[in-house]
Short mmCIF file of C-alpha atoms in Angstrom, two decimals:
data_model
loop_
_atom_site.label_atom_id
_atom_site.label_comp_id
_atom_site.label_asym_id
_atom_site.label_seq_id
_atom_site.Cartn_x
_atom_site.Cartn_y
_atom_site.Cartn_z
CA UNK L 15 -0.51 0.09 0.51
CA UNK L 16 1.18 3.23 -1.32
CA UNK L 17 1.88 5.70 1.62
CA UNK L 18 -0.67 8.24 2.26
CA UNK L 19 1.34 11.47 3.35
CA UNK L 20 -1.21 13.47 6.56
CA UNK L 21 -4.47 13.42 5.64
CA UNK L 22 -5.60 16.59 7.18
CA UNK L 23 -8.83 16.77 9.66
CA UNK L 24 -12.02 14.05 10.42
CA UNK L 25 -14.46 16.75 10.34
CA UNK L 26 -16.95 16.39 13.50
CA UNK L 27 -14.63 14.25 15.94
CA UNK L 28 -13.94 16.05 18.97
CA UNK L 29 -9.80 15.86 20.07
CA UNK L 30 -9.63 16.44 23.52
CA UNK L 31 -12.04 17.11 26.71
CA UNK L 32 -14.19 20.12 27.52
CA UNK L 33 -10.56 21.07 29.63
CA UNK L 34 -7.83 20.51 27.79
CA UNK L 35 -10.46 22.56 24.57
CA UNK L 36 -10.46 25.94 27.33
CA UNK L 37 -6.50 26.06 28.62
CA UNK L 38 -4.82 24.67 25.41
CA UNK L 39 -7.53 26.02 22.03
CA UNK L 40 -4.77 24.46 19.79
CA UNK L 41 -3.95 21.11 18.50
CA UNK L 42 -1.28 19.82 16.33
CA UNK L 43 -2.31 16.86 14.85
CA UNK L 44 -0.10 14.65 12.92
CA UNK L 45 -0.71 11.92 10.34
CA UNK L 46 1.78 9.83 10.06
CA UNK L 47 -0.32 7.59 7.55
CA UNK L 48 -4.01 7.09 7.07
CA UNK L 49 -3.84 4.69 9.71
CA UNK L 50 -2.01 6.80 12.19
CA UNK L 51 -1.39 9.26 14.19
CA UNK L 52 -1.40 11.31 16.62
CA UNK L 53 -2.67 14.47 19.41
CA UNK L 54 -0.26 17.26 20.36
CA UNK L 55 -2.56 19.50 21.64
CA UNK L 56 -0.23 21.99 24.61
CA UNK L 57 -0.43 24.76 23.03
CA UNK L 58 -2.01 28.22 23.62
CA UNK L 59 -1.54 29.45 20.42
CA UNK L 60 -1.09 29.66 16.87
CA UNK L 61 2.01 30.91 16.40
CA UNK L 62 2.89 28.42 19.41
CA UNK L 63 2.16 26.19 17.51
CA UNK L 64 3.75 27.41 14.11
CA UNK L 65 6.82 27.46 16.16
CA UNK L 66 6.09 23.78 17.17
CA UNK L 67 5.71 22.42 13.60
CA UNK L 68 8.60 24.03 11.95
CA UNK L 69 10.84 22.48 9.99
CA UNK L 70 8.16 18.90 9.46
CA UNK L 71 8.36 17.63 6.14
CA UNK L 72 5.03 18.89 4.26
CA UNK L 73 2.90 21.79 4.21
CA UNK L 74 1.88 23.49 7.45
CA UNK L 75 -2.47 24.28 7.85
CA UNK L 76 -4.04 26.35 10.15
CA UNK L 77 -7.06 27.04 11.31
CA UNK L 78 -10.60 27.58 13.83
CA UNK L 79 -13.20 24.64 12.43
CA UNK L 80 -16.13 22.89 14.61
CA UNK L 81 -14.85 25.83 17.13
CA UNK L 82 -12.04 24.63 17.65
CA UNK L 83 -8.00 25.75 16.88
CA UNK L 84 -6.60 22.61 14.84
CA UNK L 85 -3.65 23.22 13.27
CA UNK L 86 -2.53 20.38 11.16
CA UNK L 87 0.93 18.89 8.89
CA UNK L 88 -1.17 17.77 5.91
CA UNK L 89 -0.93 17.22 1.75
CA UNK L 90 -5.09 17.80 1.95
CA UNK L 91 -7.78 18.25 4.29
CA UNK L 92 -10.61 15.99 4.92
CA UNK L 93 -13.91 16.12 5.88
CA UNK L 94 -15.60 12.94 5.67
CA UNK L 95 -19.03 12.67 6.69
CA UNK L 96 -18.60 14.89 8.78
CA UNK L 97 -21.49 14.65 11.81
CA UNK L 98 -21.42 18.60 13.12
CA UNK L 99 -23.45 21.30 10.60
CA UNK L 100 -20.25 23.63 9.33
CA UNK L 101 -21.00 27.29 9.72
CA UNK L 102 -20.39 29.99 8.15
CA UNK L 103 -17.20 30.85 9.43
CA UNK L 104 -15.66 27.33 9.34
CA UNK L 105 -17.26 27.72 5.34
CA UNK L 106 -14.78 31.12 4.85
CA UNK L 107 -11.93 29.25 6.82
CA UNK L 108 -12.04 26.01 3.73
CA UNK L 109 -12.83 29.44 1.28
CA UNK L 110 -9.30 30.81 1.54
CA UNK L 111 -7.64 27.81 2.26
CA UNK L 112 -8.01 26.68 -1.10
CA UNK L 113 -8.60 30.56 -2.53
CA UNK L 114 -3.98 29.39 -0.76
CA UNK L 115 -3.55 26.91 -3.41
CA UNK L 116 -5.55 24.32 -0.41
CA UNK L 117 -6.47 20.45 -1.43
CA UNK L 118 -10.21 20.40 -0.13
CA UNK L 119 -11.35 16.31 0.22
CA UNK L 120 -15.08 17.06 0.79
CA UNK L 121 -16.74 13.33 1.51
CA UNK L 122 -20.84 13.55 1.99
CA UNK L 123 -22.84 11.35 2.81
CA UNK L 124 -27.14 11.77 1.82
CA UNK L 125 -29.71 12.69 3.82
CA UNK L 126 -26.73 14.96 6.40
CA UNK L 127 -27.35 18.22 7.10
CA UNK L 128 -23.43 20.17 6.75
CA UNK L 129 -24.19 23.63 6.13
CA UNK L 130 -21.32 23.35 3.01
CA UNK L 131 -23.71 24.05 0.32
CA UNK L 132 -23.33 27.43 0.14
CA UNK L 133 -19.47 26.37 -0.05
CA UNK L 134 -19.42 24.28 -2.37
CA UNK L 135 -21.52 25.96 -4.62
CA UNK L 136 -19.32 28.24 -4.89
CA UNK L 137 -17.60 26.41 -7.47
CA UNK L 138 -20.48 25.09 -8.63
CA UNK L 139 -20.89 21.69 -6.74
CA UNK L 140 -24.65 20.78 -5.82
CA UNK L 141 -25.28 17.74 -3.60
CA UNK L 142 -28.69 15.55 -5.65
CA UNK L 143 -31.12 14.36 -3.63
CA UNK L 144 -31.69 10.96 -2.67
CA UNK L 145 -29.89 7.30 -2.33
CA UNK L 146 -28.12 6.40 -6.12
CA UNK L 147 -29.73 2.51 -7.04
CA UNK L 148 -27.95 0.83 -9.35
CA UNK L 149 -29.33 -2.28 -10.97
CA UNK L 150 -26.65 -3.35 -12.87
CA UNK L 151 -23.34 -2.28 -10.77
CA UNK L 152 -23.51 -3.14 -7.79
CA UNK L 153 -22.81 -6.16 -5.31
CA UNK L 154 -23.79 -9.32 -6.36
CA UNK L 155 -26.51 -10.41 -5.04
CA UNK L 156 -26.60 -7.72 -3.13
CA UNK L 157 -28.26 -4.78 -2.63
CA UNK L 158 -29.17 -1.92 -4.77
CA UNK L 159 -27.71 0.86 -2.84
CA UNK L 160 -24.38 -1.01 -3.15
CA UNK L 161 -22.35 0.61 -5.84
CA UNK L 162 -19.79 -0.88 -7.04
CA UNK L 163 -18.34 1.56 -9.78
CA UNK L 164 -16.25 0.54 -12.61
CA UNK L 165 -17.22 4.03 -15.31
CA UNK L 166 -14.42 6.85 -14.73
CA UNK L 167 -13.06 9.99 -16.32
CA UNK L 168 -9.50 9.46 -17.41
CA UNK L 169 -8.21 11.43 -14.68
CA UNK L 170 -4.53 11.06 -12.73
CA UNK L 171 -6.91 10.10 -9.47
CA UNK L 172 -8.23 7.89 -12.22
CA UNK L 173 -6.00 6.81 -14.07
CA UNK L 174 -3.93 4.02 -12.97
CA UNK L 175 -7.76 2.08 -11.93
CA UNK L 176 -8.15 -1.62 -12.72
CA UNK L 177 -10.53 -1.91 -10.06
CA UNK L 178 -14.62 -1.36 -9.33
CA UNK L 179 -14.63 0.79 -6.57
CA UNK L 180 -17.21 -0.40 -3.85
CA UNK L 181 -19.26 3.10 -2.65
CA UNK L 182 -22.12 1.45 -0.12
CA UNK L 183 -24.79 4.18 -0.04
CA UNK L 184 -24.47 6.96 -2.16
CA UNK L 185 -25.66 9.68 -3.37
CA UNK L 186 -25.16 12.12 -6.64
CA UNK L 187 -23.25 15.55 -7.55
CA UNK L 188 -23.93 18.03 -10.23
CA UNK L 189 -22.86 21.09 -11.43
CA UNK L 190 -23.97 24.58 -12.39
CA UNK L 191 -21.12 25.68 -15.57
CA UNK L 192 -21.76 28.78 -14.98
CA UNK L 193 -21.37 29.74 -10.93
CA UNK L 194 -18.64 27.32 -12.09
CA UNK L 195 -17.49 29.04 -15.38
CA UNK L 196 -13.71 29.41 -13.89
CA UNK L 197 -13.40 25.43 -13.42
CA UNK L 198 -12.59 22.93 -15.30
CA UNK L 199 -14.81 19.96 -13.66
CA UNK L 200 -13.92 16.88 -13.43
CA UNK L 201 -17.11 13.05 -13.20
CA UNK L 202 -14.54 11.43 -12.08
CA UNK L 203 -16.42 8.68 -11.07
CA UNK L 204 -20.44 7.73 -13.17
CA UNK L 205 -23.32 5.30 -11.63
CA UNK L 206 -24.41 2.80 -15.01
CA UNK L 207 -27.11 4.07 -18.20
CA UNK L 208 -29.27 1.08 -15.55
CA UNK L 209 -29.40 3.28 -12.10
CA UNK L 210 -31.05 6.58 -10.68
CA UNK L 211 -31.47 8.78 -7.36
CA UNK L 212 -34.22 6.97 -5.53
CA UNK L 213 -35.55 10.26 -3.38
CA UNK L 214 -38.00 8.26 -1.27
CA UNK L 215 -36.77 4.64 0.65
CA UNK L 216 -39.98 4.05 2.67
CA UNK L 217 -40.43 0.21 2.57
CA UNK L 218 -38.00 -0.16 1.06
CA UNK L 219 -39.58 -0.33 -2.04
CA UNK L 220 -37.62 0.53 -4.61
CA UNK L 221 -38.61 1.71 -8.28
CA UNK L 222 -37.49 4.37 -10.42
CA UNK L 223 -40.84 6.72 -10.76
CA UNK L 224 -39.53 9.10 -14.27
CA UNK L 225 -41.54 12.09 -11.26
CA UNK L 226 -39.63 12.71 -8.77
CA UNK L 227 -36.78 10.58 -9.11
CA UNK L 228 -33.55 11.93 -10.89
CA UNK L 229 -32.03 9.28 -13.74
CA UNK L 230 -28.66 8.04 -13.95
CA UNK L 231 -25.88 7.09 -15.58
CA UNK L 232 -25.38 9.70 -12.86
CA UNK L 233 -21.94 11.02 -10.99
CA UNK L 234 -20.94 10.29 -8.07
CA UNK L 235 -16.96 12.03 -6.86
CA UNK L 236 -15.95 15.02 -8.69
CA UNK L 237 -12.64 17.06 -9.26
CA UNK L 238 -12.19 20.54 -9.34
CA UNK L 239 -9.23 22.89 -10.57
CA UNK L 240 -9.01 26.59 -11.75
CA UNK L 241 -8.63 26.74 -15.14
CA UNK L 242 -6.03 29.90 -14.70
CA UNK L 243 -3.07 28.10 -13.81
CA UNK L 244 -1.05 30.07 -10.30
CA UNK L 245 1.21 32.24 -10.34
CA UNK L 246 4.41 31.54 -10.65
CA UNK L 247 5.74 29.37 -6.68
CA UNK L 248 1.80 29.67 -6.06
CA UNK L 249 0.24 25.90 -5.02
CA UNK L 250 -2.80 25.06 -7.56
CA UNK L 251 -6.76 24.62 -5.36
CA UNK L 252 -8.24 21.34 -5.94
CA UNK L 253 -10.96 20.11 -4.81
CA UNK L 254 -12.24 17.08 -4.98
CA UNK L 255 -15.68 15.70 -3.65
CA UNK L 256 -17.04 12.17 -2.80
CA UNK L 257 -21.11 11.89 -2.17
CA UNK L 258 -20.00 8.49 -0.18
CA UNK L 259 -18.37 8.37 3.08
CA UNK L 260 -17.95 4.61 4.52
CA UNK L 261 -15.99 3.92 0.68
CA UNK L 262 -13.45 4.69 3.09
CA UNK L 263 -14.01 3.07 6.62
CA UNK L 264 -12.27 -0.18 7.63
CA UNK L 265 -15.62 -2.19 6.20
CA UNK L 266 -14.67 -1.36 3.28
CA UNK L 267 -11.35 0.20 3.04
CA UNK L 268 -9.53 -2.85 1.76
CA UNK L 269 -11.19 -3.65 -1.21
CA UNK L 270 -9.05 -2.86 -3.55
CA UNK L 271 -10.52 -0.46 -5.89
CA UNK L 272 -11.52 1.45 -2.54
CA UNK L 273 -7.71 1.51 -1.22
CA UNK L 274 -6.00 3.05 -5.39
CA UNK L 275 -9.45 6.29 -5.41
CA UNK L 276 -8.35 7.20 -1.87
CA UNK L 277 -5.02 7.41 -2.22
CA UNK L 278 -5.11 8.65 -5.85
#
């Protein structure tokens, strides 16, 4: 397995106790691999934490999110299945992070209220309603919502994929070309033509309703990069959004396609 260089954050997870948060409001989260990280929460200010981070072999990111200050040594800032609602201040900091050349990776599950919509919509991205159902690309004899995705668009993330990716219980993405006119949009992964976004799962009776549901194929993962090249010496921003976070959890991460897709 490739070494994953320092992922930034699993949003919504607590870092310390209330007392620690009061006495030491700044934490340094250091990732050594996907499953191997630790927090250093003995800092009273961002400058103090930055001094400690100095010289470590990774990009430094610092921001206050979800009511805490988190200083991260990271190549990518990850919001993985956030359970807490993102405030306007959080969104503004994330937007500023991207504008400065940051790499943002967002995984949002169906039927979750994270208040990320205003942030994503500013780039032209939207989170579609319902749960994706696929009669063709799914686990054999499995649930219709256990998608086994085989259709990918050529991109540096997908170019070396040789196995299908298992996405359990996912939602689709939308893109507004006018709002996102300054961004290159690539739908990384799509459902088959025999799929749709089911807007009513009551009783688990799944049937395409042409009036209520959204007919496939539909993208459930997408990448964005600005069309204009950054100034010389400055990093190029990048955003990846996936309508599912479970594919990257322990239960599914060892599925061959999942590992490759996530680590790319």
